[in-house]
Coordinates of C-alpha atoms in Angstrom, one line a residue:
M6 CA -30.3 37.7 -14.0
Q7 CA -29.6 34.3 -15.5
S8 CA -31.6 35.4 -18.5
I9 CA -29.0 38.1 -19.3
A10 CA -26.2 35.5 -19.2
I11 CA -28.1 33.3 -21.6
V12 CA -28.8 36.1 -24.0
L13 CA -25.2 37.4 -23.9
F14 CA -23.8 33.9 -24.5
G15 CA -26.1 33.5 -27.5
I16 CA -25.4 36.9 -29.0
V17 CA -21.6 36.6 -28.7
G18 CA -21.8 33.1 -30.3
M19 CA -24.0 34.3 -33.2
L20 CA -21.7 37.3 -33.8
F21 CA -18.7 34.9 -34.0
G22 CA -20.6 32.7 -36.4
W23 CA -21.5 35.6 -38.7
F24 CA -18.3 37.7 -38.7
V25 CA -15.8 34.9 -38.5
Y26 CA -17.0 31.4 -39.3
S27 CA -19.4 32.1 -42.1
K28 CA -16.9 34.4 -43.7
F29 CA -14.3 31.7 -43.7
I30 CA -16.6 29.0 -45.1
A31 CA -18.0 31.4 -47.8
S32 CA -14.6 32.6 -49.0
K33 CA -12.2 29.6 -48.4
I34 CA -14.5 26.5 -48.7
F35 CA -17.4 27.5 -51.1
Q36 CA -15.3 30.2 -52.8
M37 CA -18.2 32.5 -53.6
D38 CA -17.5 34.7 -56.6
D39 CA -19.7 37.6 -57.9
S40 CA -18.4 37.1 -61.4
I41 CA -20.5 33.9 -61.6
I42 CA -23.9 34.7 -63.1
T43 CA -26.7 33.3 -60.9
P44 CA -29.8 31.4 -62.3
A45 CA -32.0 34.3 -61.3
H46 CA -30.3 36.3 -64.2
R47 CA -29.5 33.4 -66.5
L48 CA -32.9 31.9 -66.4
K49 CA -34.9 35.0 -65.5
D50 CA -38.7 34.4 -66.3
G51 CA -40.4 37.0 -64.0
V52 CA -42.3 34.2 -62.1
D53 CA -39.9 31.9 -60.2
F54 CA -36.4 33.1 -61.4
V55 CA -36.3 36.8 -60.3
P56 CA -33.1 38.7 -59.3
T57 CA -33.9 40.0 -55.8
N58 CA -32.4 42.5 -53.4
K59 CA -30.6 40.5 -50.7
L60 CA -32.6 42.3 -47.9
V61 CA -35.9 41.3 -49.5
L62 CA -34.6 37.8 -50.2
W63 CA -33.4 37.4 -46.6
G64 CA -36.9 38.3 -45.5
H65 CA -38.4 35.7 -47.8
H66 CA -35.9 33.0 -46.9
F67 CA -36.0 33.5 -43.2
T68 CA -39.7 33.6 -42.7
S69 CA -40.2 30.7 -45.1
V70 CA -37.8 28.4 -43.2
A71 CA -38.9 29.6 -39.7
G72 CA -42.6 28.9 -39.5
A73 CA -43.5 28.1 -36.0
A74 CA -40.8 25.5 -35.6
P75 CA -38.1 27.6 -33.9
I76 CA -40.7 28.4 -31.3
V77 CA -42.3 25.0 -30.9
G78 CA -39.1 22.9 -30.8
P79 CA -37.3 24.9 -28.1
A80 CA -40.5 25.5 -26.1
I81 CA -40.9 21.7 -25.8
A82 CA -37.2 20.7 -25.5
V83 CA -36.7 23.0 -22.5
Y84 CA -38.4 20.2 -20.5
W85 CA -35.1 18.4 -20.4
G86 CA -33.5 21.6 -18.9
W87 CA -32.6 25.0 -20.3
V88 CA -28.8 24.3 -20.5
P89 CA -28.9 21.5 -23.2
A90 CA -31.5 23.5 -25.2
V91 CA -29.4 26.7 -25.2
L92 CA -26.1 24.8 -26.1
W93 CA -27.8 23.0 -29.0
V94 CA -29.4 26.2 -30.3
V95 CA -26.2 28.3 -30.2
F96 CA -23.6 25.7 -31.4
G97 CA -26.1 24.2 -33.8
T98 CA -26.8 27.6 -35.4
I99 CA -23.0 28.5 -35.7
F100 CA -21.6 25.2 -37.0
F101 CA -24.6 23.3 -38.4
A102 CA -27.5 25.4 -39.6
G103 CA -25.6 28.3 -41.0
V104 CA -23.3 26.0 -43.1
H105 CA -26.2 23.8 -44.1
D106 CA -28.5 26.6 -45.3
M107 CA -25.8 28.7 -47.0
G108 CA -24.3 25.6 -48.6
A109 CA -27.6 24.4 -50.0
L110 CA -28.3 27.8 -51.4
W111 CA -24.8 28.0 -52.9
A112 CA -24.9 24.5 -54.4
S113 CA -28.3 25.0 -56.0
S114 CA -27.3 28.4 -57.4
R115 CA -24.2 26.8 -59.0
H116 CA -26.5 24.1 -60.7
Q117 CA -29.2 26.2 -62.4
G118 CA -31.4 26.5 -59.3
K119 CA -32.0 22.8 -59.0
S120 CA -33.6 21.4 -55.8
M121 CA -31.3 19.3 -53.6
G122 CA -33.2 16.2 -54.8
A123 CA -32.5 16.9 -58.4
L124 CA -29.0 18.1 -57.7
S125 CA -28.1 14.9 -56.0
E126 CA -28.3 13.2 -59.4
S127 CA -25.4 15.1 -60.8
V128 CA -23.4 14.9 -57.6
I129 CA -24.0 11.3 -56.6
G130 CA -26.3 9.5 -59.1
K131 CA -29.7 8.8 -60.6
R132 CA -30.8 6.3 -58.0
T133 CA -29.9 8.8 -55.2
R134 CA -32.0 11.5 -56.9
S135 CA -35.1 9.3 -56.8
L136 CA -34.6 8.3 -53.2
F137 CA -33.7 11.8 -52.1
M138 CA -36.9 13.3 -53.6
I139 CA -39.1 10.7 -51.8
V140 CA -37.9 12.1 -48.5
V141 CA -38.2 15.7 -49.7
F142 CA -41.8 15.2 -50.8
L143 CA -42.7 13.5 -47.5
V144 CA -41.3 16.4 -45.5
L145 CA -43.2 18.9 -47.6
L146 CA -46.4 16.9 -47.2
M147 CA -46.0 16.8 -43.5
V148 CA -45.2 20.5 -43.2
N149 CA -48.0 21.7 -45.4
A150 CA -50.7 19.5 -43.9
V151 CA -49.7 20.2 -40.4
F152 CA -49.1 24.0 -40.7
G153 CA -52.6 24.3 -42.2
V154 CA -53.9 22.7 -38.9
V155 CA -51.6 25.0 -36.8
I156 CA -52.9 28.2 -38.4
A157 CA -56.5 27.0 -38.3
N158 CA -56.2 26.2 -34.6
S159 CA -54.7 29.6 -34.0
F160 CA -57.5 31.3 -35.8
V161 CA -60.1 29.4 -33.7
S162 CA -58.4 29.9 -30.4
Q163 CA -57.1 33.4 -31.0
P164 CA -59.7 35.2 -33.2
T165 CA -57.9 38.5 -32.6
A166 CA -55.1 37.2 -35.0
V167 CA -57.5 36.7 -37.9
L168 CA -57.7 40.4 -39.1
P169 CA -54.0 41.2 -39.0
A170 CA -53.1 37.8 -40.6
W171 CA -55.2 38.5 -43.7
A172 CA -54.5 42.2 -43.7
A173 CA -50.8 41.4 -44.1
I174 CA -51.6 39.7 -47.4
V175 CA -53.2 43.0 -48.7
F176 CA -50.2 45.0 -47.5
A177 CA -47.9 42.6 -49.2
L178 CA -49.7 42.9 -52.5
I179 CA -49.4 46.7 -52.3
I180 CA -45.7 46.6 -51.3
G181 CA -45.0 44.0 -54.1
Q182 CA -46.3 46.4 -56.8
L183 CA -44.3 49.4 -55.3
L184 CA -41.1 47.4 -55.0
H185 CA -41.5 46.3 -58.6
R186 CA -41.6 50.0 -59.5
N187 CA -38.4 50.7 -57.6
F188 CA -39.9 52.6 -54.7
N189 CA -37.6 53.3 -51.8
I190 CA -37.2 50.1 -49.8
I191 CA -36.8 51.9 -46.4
M192 CA -40.1 53.8 -46.9
L193 CA -41.8 50.6 -47.9
C194 CA -40.4 48.9 -44.8
L195 CA -41.8 51.7 -42.6
F196 CA -45.2 51.5 -44.3
G197 CA -45.3 47.7 -43.9
V198 CA -44.4 47.8 -40.2
V199 CA -46.8 50.6 -39.3
A200 CA -49.7 49.1 -41.3
L201 CA -49.1 45.6 -39.8
Y202 CA -49.0 46.8 -36.3
L203 CA -52.1 49.0 -36.8
S204 CA -53.9 45.9 -38.0
V205 CA -52.6 44.0 -34.9
Y206 CA -54.1 46.8 -32.7
A207 CA -57.4 46.7 -34.7
G208 CA -57.4 42.9 -34.5
S209 CA -57.1 42.9 -30.7
A210 CA -60.2 45.1 -30.5
M211 CA -62.1 43.3 -33.3
P212 CA -61.8 39.5 -33.2
L213 CA -63.1 37.6 -36.2
A214 CA -64.4 34.0 -36.4
L215 CA -66.1 31.6 -38.8
P216 CA -69.4 30.0 -37.7
S217 CA -68.7 27.0 -35.5
E218 CA -70.3 24.8 -38.3
M219 CA -70.6 25.6 -42.0
F220 CA -71.2 23.4 -45.0
G221 CA -71.3 20.4 -42.6
L222 CA -67.8 21.1 -41.4
S223 CA -66.3 22.7 -38.3
D224 CA -64.8 26.1 -38.3
K225 CA -61.3 24.6 -38.1
A226 CA -61.9 22.4 -41.1
N227 CA -63.3 25.3 -43.1
W228 CA -60.2 27.4 -42.2
I229 CA -58.0 24.5 -43.5
I230 CA -59.8 24.5 -46.9
I231 CA -59.6 28.3 -47.2
L232 CA -55.9 28.3 -46.3
F233 CA -55.1 25.7 -49.0
I234 CA -57.1 27.6 -51.6
Y235 CA -55.1 30.7 -50.8
A236 CA -51.8 28.7 -50.8
A237 CA -52.6 27.3 -54.2
I238 CA -53.3 30.7 -55.7
A239 CA -50.3 32.3 -54.0
S240 CA -47.9 29.6 -55.2
L241 CA -48.8 30.3 -58.8
L242 CA -48.3 34.1 -58.6
P243 CA -44.9 35.5 -59.6
V244 CA -42.7 35.6 -56.5
W245 CA -42.5 39.4 -56.6
V246 CA -46.3 39.9 -56.4
L247 CA -46.9 38.2 -53.1
L248 CA -44.3 35.8 -51.8
Q249 CA -41.4 38.2 -51.6
P250 CA -43.2 41.2 -50.1
R251 CA -45.2 39.0 -47.7
D252 CA -42.1 37.4 -46.4
F253 CA -40.3 40.8 -46.3
I254 CA -43.1 42.2 -44.0
N255 CA -42.8 39.2 -41.8
G256 CA -39.0 39.4 -41.7
V257 CA -39.3 43.0 -40.5
Q258 CA -42.0 42.0 -38.0
L259 CA -39.7 39.4 -36.6
L260 CA -36.9 42.0 -36.1
V261 CA -39.4 44.2 -34.2
G262 CA -40.6 41.2 -32.2
L263 CA -37.0 40.2 -31.4
L264 CA -36.1 43.8 -30.3
L265 CA -39.2 43.9 -28.0
L266 CA -38.3 40.5 -26.5
Y267 CA -34.6 41.0 -26.1
G268 CA -35.0 44.6 -25.0
A269 CA -37.5 43.4 -22.3
V270 CA -34.9 40.9 -21.0
F271 CA -32.3 43.7 -20.6
M272 CA -34.8 46.0 -18.9
F273 CA -36.6 43.5 -16.7
M274 CA -33.7 41.0 -16.2
P275 CA -36.0 38.1 -15.3
D276 CA -34.7 35.1 -13.3
I277 CA -34.8 31.6 -14.7
T278 CA -37.4 29.4 -13.0
A279 CA -36.8 26.3 -15.1
P280 CA -34.1 23.8 -14.0
A281 CA -30.8 23.9 -15.8
F282 CA -31.1 20.1 -16.0
N283 CA -34.5 18.6 -15.2
T284 CA -34.4 15.8 -12.6
Q285 CA -38.2 15.7 -12.0
M286 CA -39.3 14.3 -15.3
A287 CA -42.2 12.0 -15.9
L288 CA -41.4 8.3 -15.9
D289 CA -42.2 7.8 -19.5
T290 CA -40.0 10.7 -20.7
P291 CA -37.7 9.5 -23.6
S292 CA -33.9 10.0 -23.3
I293 CA -32.5 13.4 -24.1
I294 CA -30.1 11.7 -26.5
P295 CA -31.1 11.5 -29.3
L296 CA -34.5 13.2 -28.9
L297 CA -33.2 16.7 -28.1
F298 CA -31.5 16.9 -31.5
V299 CA -34.7 16.1 -33.4
T300 CA -37.0 18.1 -31.2
I301 CA -35.1 21.3 -31.8
A302 CA -34.6 21.3 -35.5
C303 CA -35.3 24.8 -36.8
G304 CA -33.2 27.0 -34.6
A305 CA -30.3 24.5 -34.7
V306 CA -30.4 22.7 -38.0
S307 CA -33.3 21.6 -40.2
G308 CA -33.6 19.6 -43.5
F309 CA -36.6 21.7 -44.5
H310 CA -34.2 24.7 -44.8
G311 CA -32.3 22.9 -47.6
I312 CA -35.6 22.5 -49.5
V313 CA -36.3 26.2 -49.3
S314 CA -32.7 27.2 -50.0
S315 CA -32.5 25.1 -53.1
G316 CA -36.2 25.6 -54.0
T317 CA -37.3 29.2 -54.0
S318 CA -34.3 31.2 -52.6
S319 CA -31.7 30.0 -55.1
K320 CA -33.9 31.1 -58.0
Q321 CA -33.9 34.7 -56.6
L322 CA -30.2 35.0 -55.7
N323 CA -28.9 38.2 -57.2
K324 CA -25.2 37.6 -56.6
D325 CA -23.2 34.5 -55.6
T326 CA -22.0 36.2 -52.4
D327 CA -25.5 37.0 -51.3
A328 CA -25.8 33.3 -50.4
R329 CA -23.9 34.0 -47.2
F330 CA -26.1 36.9 -46.2
V331 CA -29.4 35.1 -47.0
G332 CA -28.5 31.6 -45.9
Y333 CA -26.2 32.0 -42.9
L334 CA -27.9 35.2 -41.6
G335 CA -31.3 33.5 -42.0
A336 CA -30.0 30.7 -39.8
V337 CA -28.8 33.3 -37.2
G338 CA -32.2 34.9 -37.2
E339 CA -33.8 31.5 -36.4
G340 CA -31.2 30.9 -33.7
C341 CA -32.0 34.2 -32.1
L342 CA -35.7 33.4 -32.1
A343 CA -35.1 30.0 -30.6
L344 CA -32.9 31.4 -27.9
I345 CA -35.4 34.1 -26.8
T346 CA -38.1 31.4 -26.8
I347 CA -36.1 29.4 -24.3
V348 CA -35.8 32.5 -22.1
A349 CA -39.5 33.2 -22.4
V350 CA -40.6 29.7 -21.4
S351 CA -38.0 29.3 -18.7
G352 CA -38.2 32.5 -16.7
V353 CA -40.5 34.0 -14.0
T354 CA -42.6 35.5 -16.8
L355 CA -44.1 32.0 -17.3
A356 CA -44.0 30.7 -13.7
L357 CA -43.0 32.5 -10.4
S358 CA -41.5 29.4 -8.8
P359 CA -39.9 26.1 -9.8
A360 CA -42.9 24.2 -8.6
E361 CA -45.2 26.3 -10.7
W362 CA -42.9 25.8 -13.7
H363 CA -43.2 22.0 -13.2
E364 CA -47.0 22.3 -13.1
V365 CA -46.9 24.0 -16.6
Y366 CA -44.3 21.5 -17.9
S367 CA -45.8 18.3 -16.4
H368 CA -44.6 16.1 -19.3
L369 CA -42.7 16.3 -22.5
G370 CA -44.8 18.1 -25.1
A371 CA -46.4 20.5 -22.6
G372 CA -45.9 24.2 -22.9
S373 CA -45.1 24.6 -26.6
V374 CA -46.6 27.7 -28.4
G375 CA -49.0 28.5 -25.6
A376 CA -46.1 28.8 -23.1
F377 CA -44.2 31.0 -25.5
I378 CA -47.2 33.4 -26.0
T379 CA -47.9 33.5 -22.2
G380 CA -44.2 33.9 -21.2
G381 CA -43.4 36.3 -24.1
S382 CA -46.4 38.6 -23.5
N383 CA -45.7 38.8 -19.8
L384 CA -42.0 39.6 -20.6
I385 CA -43.0 42.4 -23.0
Q386 CA -45.5 43.7 -20.5
A387 CA -42.9 43.7 -17.7
G388 CA -40.2 45.3 -19.9
W389 CA -42.0 47.8 -22.0
G390 CA -45.4 48.3 -20.2
I391 CA -47.3 47.1 -23.3
P392 CA -50.8 45.7 -22.3
K393 CA -50.6 41.9 -22.0
E394 CA -53.6 41.4 -24.4
L395 CA -52.0 43.5 -27.1
A396 CA -48.6 41.7 -26.6
S397 CA -50.4 38.3 -26.8
T398 CA -52.0 39.2 -30.1
L399 CA -48.7 40.5 -31.4
L400 CA -47.0 37.2 -30.6
A401 CA -49.9 35.1 -31.9
V402 CA -49.9 37.0 -35.2
M403 CA -46.1 36.4 -35.4
V404 CA -46.7 32.6 -35.1
V405 CA -49.6 32.6 -37.6
L406 CA -47.7 34.7 -40.2
F407 CA -44.6 32.6 -39.9
A408 CA -46.6 29.4 -40.3
G409 CA -48.5 31.0 -43.2
T410 CA -45.4 32.0 -45.1
T411 CA -43.9 28.5 -44.7
M412 CA -47.1 27.0 -46.0
D413 CA -47.0 29.5 -49.0
S414 CA -43.5 28.4 -49.9
G415 CA -44.2 24.8 -49.1
V416 CA -46.9 24.4 -51.6
R417 CA -44.8 26.2 -54.2
L418 CA -41.9 23.8 -53.4
Q419 CA -44.2 20.8 -53.8
R420 CA -45.2 22.2 -57.2
Y421 CA -41.5 22.3 -58.1
I422 CA -40.9 18.7 -57.0
I423 CA -43.9 17.5 -59.1
Q424 CA -42.7 19.5 -62.1
E425 CA -39.2 18.1 -61.7
W426 CA -40.7 14.6 -61.6
G427 CA -42.4 15.5 -64.9
D428 CA -39.0 16.5 -66.4
I429 CA -37.2 13.4 -65.0
Y430 CA -39.8 10.9 -66.2
D431 CA -41.0 12.9 -69.2
I432 CA -44.6 13.2 -68.1
K433 CA -45.6 16.4 -69.9
W434 CA -49.0 17.0 -68.3
I435 CA -47.6 17.4 -64.8
K436 CA -45.0 19.9 -65.9
N437 CA -47.9 22.4 -66.1
G438 CA -47.8 24.8 -63.1
V439 CA -51.5 24.7 -62.5
V440 CA -51.7 20.9 -62.7
A441 CA -48.7 20.5 -60.5
T442 CA -50.1 22.9 -57.9
L443 CA -53.5 21.1 -57.9
L444 CA -51.8 17.8 -57.4
A445 CA -49.7 19.2 -54.5
V446 CA -52.8 20.7 -52.8
A447 CA -54.8 17.5 -53.5
C448 CA -52.1 15.4 -51.7
C449 CA -52.2 17.7 -48.7
L450 CA -56.0 17.8 -48.5
L451 CA -56.2 14.0 -49.0
L452 CA -53.9 13.5 -46.1
A453 CA -55.7 16.1 -44.0
F454 CA -59.3 14.9 -44.6
G455 CA -58.6 11.3 -45.8
A456 CA -56.7 10.3 -42.7
G457 CA -58.2 12.8 -40.3
G458 CA -61.9 12.7 -41.3
S459 CA -64.0 15.8 -41.2
S460 CA -61.7 17.5 -38.7
G461 CA -59.0 17.9 -41.4
S462 CA -56.3 17.0 -38.9
G463 CA -54.9 14.0 -40.8
G464 CA -51.5 15.6 -41.1
M465 CA -51.1 15.2 -37.3
I466 CA -51.2 11.4 -37.7
I467 CA -47.8 11.3 -39.5
W468 CA -46.4 14.4 -37.8
P469 CA -44.6 12.4 -35.1
L470 CA -42.2 11.3 -37.9
F471 CA -41.3 14.8 -38.8
G472 CA -38.5 15.2 -36.3
S473 CA -36.3 12.3 -37.4
T474 CA -37.3 12.5 -41.1
N475 CA -36.5 16.2 -41.2
Q476 CA -33.1 15.7 -39.6
I477 CA -32.3 12.8 -41.8
L478 CA -33.0 15.1 -44.7
A479 CA -30.6 17.7 -43.2
S480 CA -27.9 15.0 -43.0
L481 CA -28.5 14.0 -46.7
T482 CA -28.2 17.6 -47.8
L483 CA -24.9 17.9 -45.9
L484 CA -23.8 14.6 -47.5
V485 CA -24.4 16.1 -51.0
L486 CA -22.4 19.2 -50.1
S487 CA -19.6 17.0 -48.8
V488 CA -19.4 14.9 -52.0
M489 CA -19.4 18.2 -54.1
L490 CA -16.5 19.6 -52.0
I491 CA -14.6 16.3 -52.3
K492 CA -14.9 16.3 -56.1
M493 CA -13.8 20.0 -56.1
G494 CA -10.7 19.1 -54.1
K495 CA -11.9 21.2 -51.1
P496 CA -11.9 20.3 -47.4
A497 CA -15.2 18.5 -46.6
K498 CA -14.8 18.2 -42.9
Y499 CA -16.9 21.3 -42.2
T500 CA -19.9 19.6 -43.7
L501 CA -19.0 15.9 -43.0
I502 CA -18.6 16.3 -39.2
P503 CA -22.1 18.0 -38.8
M504 CA -23.5 15.4 -41.3
V505 CA -22.2 12.4 -39.2
F506 CA -23.5 13.9 -35.9
V507 CA -27.0 14.8 -37.3
L508 CA -27.3 11.5 -39.1
T509 CA -26.4 9.5 -36.0
M510 CA -28.9 11.3 -33.8
A511 CA -31.7 11.3 -36.4
F512 CA -31.2 7.6 -37.4
F513 CA -31.1 6.5 -33.8
A514 CA -34.3 8.6 -33.1
G515 CA -35.9 7.0 -36.1
L516 CA -35.1 3.5 -34.9
L517 CA -36.6 4.3 -31.4
K518 CA -39.7 5.6 -33.0
L519 CA -40.0 2.5 -35.3
A520 CA -39.9 0.3 -32.2
E521 CA -42.5 2.5 -30.5
Y522 CA -44.9 2.5 -33.4
Y523 CA -44.5 -1.3 -33.8
Q524 CA -45.4 -1.8 -30.1
Q525 CA -48.4 0.4 -30.6
G526 CA -49.5 -1.5 -33.7
N527 CA -49.5 1.8 -35.7
W528 CA -48.6 0.2 -39.1
L529 CA -48.9 3.4 -41.2
L530 CA -46.1 5.1 -39.2
V531 CA -44.1 1.8 -39.1
I532 CA -44.2 1.6 -42.9
I533 CA -43.3 5.3 -43.5
D534 CA -40.6 5.3 -40.8
A535 CA -39.1 2.1 -42.3
I536 CA -39.1 3.6 -45.8
V537 CA -37.3 6.8 -44.6
L538 CA -34.7 4.8 -42.8
I539 CA -34.1 2.4 -45.7
V540 CA -33.8 5.4 -48.1
C541 CA -31.3 7.0 -45.8
V542 CA -29.1 3.9 -45.8
L543 CA -29.3 3.5 -49.6
V544 CA -28.3 7.1 -50.2
M545 CA -25.4 6.8 -47.8
L546 CA -24.2 3.6 -49.6
E547 CA -24.5 5.4 -53.0
A548 CA -22.5 8.4 -51.8
W549 CA -19.8 6.2 -50.2
S550 CA -19.5 4.3 -53.5
V551 CA -19.1 7.6 -55.5
I552 CA -16.5 8.9 -53.0
A553 CA -14.5 5.6 -53.1
K554 CA -14.5 5.5 -56.9
Y555 CA -13.5 9.2 -57.1
K556 CA -10.6 8.6 -54.7
Q557 CA -9.5 5.5 -56.6
V558 CA -9.4 7.4 -59.9
K559 CA -7.6 10.3 -58.4
K560 CA -5.0 7.9 -56.9
Q561 CA -4.5 6.2 -60.3
N562 CA -4.0 9.6 -62.0
G563 CA -1.4 10.6 -59.4

């Protein structure tokens, strides 16, 4: 029965966030206005700048920012106890993630679709832009290199997910063409869902796998190469051809998955096996503060969302007010996924007794995606009577497709960053889309195979830095929004308070990691972590200087 209380608490909170808080922020603070022409119309090019129906854009935005992170983070963080995980997810979604994502989308749209890195120049200064974009590029590099490994691992361990994952791309290409010809969106939605779930059923009966060794590389390494070839091609196609419809299908798939999971909770009403606050943790477990707030990023607040909001989504925004629907409601979708993940990995569907739960969660980092798929499939089976194998394939496909869409958008965003560097430093040859894409993919593969050898797992080497780096990026995005609002004469406390909290937690976590890497003698991570922390301090000092000068001028002018 505790699961019902968790779900109701989360739903009521999310409804308050959407109907009350987001409406207040959008109308009174950001003052969204549909008379303002968005970059999608002003700079329309049919490739990146494309006015898009808000439902389709929500699907793109949500699945691009989600990836596997709102599953992985909560499924790990529940180790400290389900109560702190639930509180951070719910309140983080309402007051942090929603404002952050909607704000980044709104700010970029008001500045010709610029990324937050490029936008920081006009808001704070040139030096800030250069520093900001270093952090952005590092986060994208981490996400792309690691998500390639995550998908490849899923294909190897769950071959039943291979067929539906690639079939979804074919369905997306078909839907993209039909959407472009103004076919009925509801009919296309039904077609996409039916086709996808038929492929899930087919995949569960027909697993596909690469040879264990091919071209001198393992099956996982070959999957990584195939995935980056696909991502390079996908990132160069016009957004309406593949990116939008693929993300739209995945958005609908998520809604179906959420209905199945939440519906199963109300029908089965599972008890919670996990402790509210874990008092039987391993001796080497790090402190919940600040680690909880960087372990659960997507699902509470995440800097990667600001990259997507100001990267691909702002270039497709049809109307200024759509930023609330796409940005805030995208954050709510992530929060809902994170919340049901906590239930799935905390209830009797994963372990029948507290002792059995502690066996699964023997240390921080245990559980993760595997626990979600196990707990979630048992929950669906108990609530709906769907065979466990089919439910497992369905959830595995959901994880793979989310990670895939994030990787699609991530490579495209890396291309944008490289092209923006070409504009900033007047390097004409890297402004070319094909060249910029090849450079982006080359960086990812160099990290994957250069640092990880023939396994292609090099991204995992710097992945431990993702949590603190990603949250530092979130705080920098909130900082840019705060400076914008101060210059506009608007109240900035709604972005400043979340910024101070996230920055404190992320910076503290970064310092703890720096000490840990130093003791381990891991000099690569020491150097990267130190660079990120120094960049953060410098950006904060630049922003403080700008705010102080602005207030001084304002005071002098009366």
